[in-house]
XYZ file of C-alpha atoms in Angstrom:
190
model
C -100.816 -39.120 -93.719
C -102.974 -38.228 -90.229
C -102.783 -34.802 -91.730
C -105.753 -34.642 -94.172
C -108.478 -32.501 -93.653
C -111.628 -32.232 -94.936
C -114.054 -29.750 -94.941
C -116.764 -30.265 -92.422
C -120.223 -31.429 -94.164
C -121.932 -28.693 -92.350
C -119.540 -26.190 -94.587
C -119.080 -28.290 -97.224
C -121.873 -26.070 -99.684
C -120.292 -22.586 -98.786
C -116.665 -23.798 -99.497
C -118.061 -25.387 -102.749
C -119.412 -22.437 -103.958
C -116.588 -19.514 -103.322
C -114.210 -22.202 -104.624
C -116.390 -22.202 -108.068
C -116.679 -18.795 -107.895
C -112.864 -18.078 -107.292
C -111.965 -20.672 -109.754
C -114.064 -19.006 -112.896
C -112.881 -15.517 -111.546
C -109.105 -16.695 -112.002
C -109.539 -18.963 -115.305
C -108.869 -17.539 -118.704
C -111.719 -17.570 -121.367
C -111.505 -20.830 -123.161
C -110.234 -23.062 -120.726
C -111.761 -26.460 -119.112
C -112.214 -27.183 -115.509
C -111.362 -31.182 -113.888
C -112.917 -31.096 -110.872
C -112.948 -34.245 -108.819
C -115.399 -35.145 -106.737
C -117.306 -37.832 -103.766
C -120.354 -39.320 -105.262
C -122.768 -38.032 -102.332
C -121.842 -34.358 -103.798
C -122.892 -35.127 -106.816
C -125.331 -32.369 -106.746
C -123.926 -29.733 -104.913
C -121.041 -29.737 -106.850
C -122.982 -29.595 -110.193
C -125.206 -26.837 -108.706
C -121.894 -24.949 -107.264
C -120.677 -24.765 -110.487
C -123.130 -23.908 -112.381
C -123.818 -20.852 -110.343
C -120.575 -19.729 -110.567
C -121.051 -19.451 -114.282
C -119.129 -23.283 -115.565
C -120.829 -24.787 -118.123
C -120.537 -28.364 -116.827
C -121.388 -31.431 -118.762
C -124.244 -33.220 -117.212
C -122.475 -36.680 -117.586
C -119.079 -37.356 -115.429
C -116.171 -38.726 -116.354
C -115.364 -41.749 -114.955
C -111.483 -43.236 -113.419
C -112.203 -47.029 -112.978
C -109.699 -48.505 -110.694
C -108.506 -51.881 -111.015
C -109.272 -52.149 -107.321
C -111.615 -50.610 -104.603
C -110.834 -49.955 -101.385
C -113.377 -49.299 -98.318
C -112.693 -48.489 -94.414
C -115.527 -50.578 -93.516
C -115.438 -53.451 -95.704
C -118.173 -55.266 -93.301
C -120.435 -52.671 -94.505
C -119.659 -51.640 -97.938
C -117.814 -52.942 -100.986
C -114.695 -51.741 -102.357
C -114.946 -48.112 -104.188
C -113.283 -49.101 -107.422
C -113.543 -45.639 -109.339
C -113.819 -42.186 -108.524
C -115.643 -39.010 -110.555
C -115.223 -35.690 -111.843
C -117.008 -33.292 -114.039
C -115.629 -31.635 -117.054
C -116.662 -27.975 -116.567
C -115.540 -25.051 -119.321
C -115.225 -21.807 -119.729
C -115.720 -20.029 -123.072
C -115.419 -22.604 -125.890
C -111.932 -24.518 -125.060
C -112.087 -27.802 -127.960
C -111.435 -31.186 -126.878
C -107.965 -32.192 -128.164
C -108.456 -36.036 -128.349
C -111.666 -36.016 -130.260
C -114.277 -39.142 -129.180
C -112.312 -39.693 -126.299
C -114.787 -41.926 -123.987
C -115.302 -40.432 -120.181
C -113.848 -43.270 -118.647
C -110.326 -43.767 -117.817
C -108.817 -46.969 -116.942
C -106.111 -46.902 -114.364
C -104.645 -48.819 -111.600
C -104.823 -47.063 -108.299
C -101.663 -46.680 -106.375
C -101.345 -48.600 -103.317
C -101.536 -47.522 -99.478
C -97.492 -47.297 -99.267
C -97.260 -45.368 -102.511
C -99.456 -42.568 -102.088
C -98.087 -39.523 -100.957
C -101.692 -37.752 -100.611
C -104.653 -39.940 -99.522
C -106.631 -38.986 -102.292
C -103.675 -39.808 -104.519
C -104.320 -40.081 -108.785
C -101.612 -41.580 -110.951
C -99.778 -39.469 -112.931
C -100.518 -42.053 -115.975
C -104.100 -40.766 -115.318
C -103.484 -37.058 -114.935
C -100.908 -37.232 -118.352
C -104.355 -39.121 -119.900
C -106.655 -36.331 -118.964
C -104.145 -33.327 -119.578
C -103.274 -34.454 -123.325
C -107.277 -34.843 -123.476
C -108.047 -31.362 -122.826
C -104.891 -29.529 -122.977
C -103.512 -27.917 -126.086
C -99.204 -27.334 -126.247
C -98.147 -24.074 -124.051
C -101.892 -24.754 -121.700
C -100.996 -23.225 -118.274
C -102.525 -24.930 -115.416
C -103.844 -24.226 -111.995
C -103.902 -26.440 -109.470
C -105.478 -25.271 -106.680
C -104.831 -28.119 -104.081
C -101.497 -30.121 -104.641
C -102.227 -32.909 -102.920
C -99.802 -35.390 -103.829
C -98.440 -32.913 -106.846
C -99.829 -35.597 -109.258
C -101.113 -33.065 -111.573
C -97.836 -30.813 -111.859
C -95.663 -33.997 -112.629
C -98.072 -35.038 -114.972
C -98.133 -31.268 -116.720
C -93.626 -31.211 -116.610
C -93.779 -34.976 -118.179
C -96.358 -33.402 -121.369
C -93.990 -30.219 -121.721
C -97.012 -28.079 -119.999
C -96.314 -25.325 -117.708
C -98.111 -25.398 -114.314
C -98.554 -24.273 -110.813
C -100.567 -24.083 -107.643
C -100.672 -24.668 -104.009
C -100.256 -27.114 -101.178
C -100.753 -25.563 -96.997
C -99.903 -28.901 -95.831
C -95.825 -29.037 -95.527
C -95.972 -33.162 -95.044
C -97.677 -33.555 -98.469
C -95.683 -30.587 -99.968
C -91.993 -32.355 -98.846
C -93.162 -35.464 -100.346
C -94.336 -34.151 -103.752
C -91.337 -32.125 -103.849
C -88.970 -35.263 -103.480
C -90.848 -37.113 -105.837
C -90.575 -34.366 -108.421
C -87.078 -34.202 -107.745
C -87.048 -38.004 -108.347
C -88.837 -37.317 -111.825
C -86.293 -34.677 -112.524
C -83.509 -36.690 -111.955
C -84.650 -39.184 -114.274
C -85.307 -37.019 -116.976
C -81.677 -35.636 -116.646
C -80.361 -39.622 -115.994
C -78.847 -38.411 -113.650
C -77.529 -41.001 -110.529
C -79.578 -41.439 -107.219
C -78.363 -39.323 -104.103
C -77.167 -41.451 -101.584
């Protein structure tokens, strides 16, 4: 997984805000918006989205991991939970009324992750059948790990988006095939 890239700080505000402003430009009216995000963007992301015409929810939710995980742990403590704002367009409804903002999930450890910003799909299927009514169609606009489509096939939901990297994209795709084949009971390939 040497083959994540991030956007460079220096760029991180102009890729922030065309990425708002393509993502309202593509949503249909009455729809909600999960965007994850690192703490130190707090702002910028809030601000991004605003201005590309989001209403977002001044309050985050919240995934609390059962444990954190730092590349300096000499310096800093484990990062046990990881943000994102609930953003809509229109006037989508919450399906799973007095839902609290934090989720409770293990993370997935170093050898399972597919995507170094890997979610569970637990999590995902959590958040989906919180803001997603049946027949929803959703965009996902950086696969990742494909966390977010497995999580939309498992609740019936039909979804789609986009991956460049072809090492994350071959993994997700062999994991969804794994998912498939256990839907269908059918054996393991040898």
């Amino acid at each position: 997984m040497n083959s994540y890239n991030e956007v460079l700080p220096e760029r991180y505000k102009d890729f922030l805000a065309g990425l708002a402003r393509e993502l309202f430009r593509v949503a249909s009216y009455n729809c909600w918006l999960v965007f994850w995000f690192g703490p130190t963007w707090f702002a910028e992301v809030k601000t991004a989205l605003l201005e590309a015409g989001w209403l977002v929810d001044d309050i985050p939710c919240i995934w609390v991991k059962s444990q954190g995980q730092t590349l300096q742990p000499e310096l800093y403590l484990g990062r046990a939970y990881e943000p994102f704002f609930m953003a809509r367009k229109g006037r989508p409804v919450i399906m799973q009324h007095g839902r609290l903002n934090v989720f409770n999930y293990g993370g997935l450890t170093p050898s399972q992750k597919i995507h170094p910003t890997e979610r569970p799909v637990a999590l995902i299927e959590d958040i989906l059948r919180t803001l997603a009514p049946p027949a929803t169609k959703i965009l996902v606009p950086f696969l990742g790990s494909g966390a977010t489509i497995r999580a939309a096939f498992n609740l019936g939901l039909s979804a789609q988006g986009w991956e460049k990297n072809p090492e994350y994209r071959d993994r997700f795709m062999l994991a969804i095939e794994k998912d498939s084949r256990e839907l269908l009971n059918l054996p393991k390939e040898a």
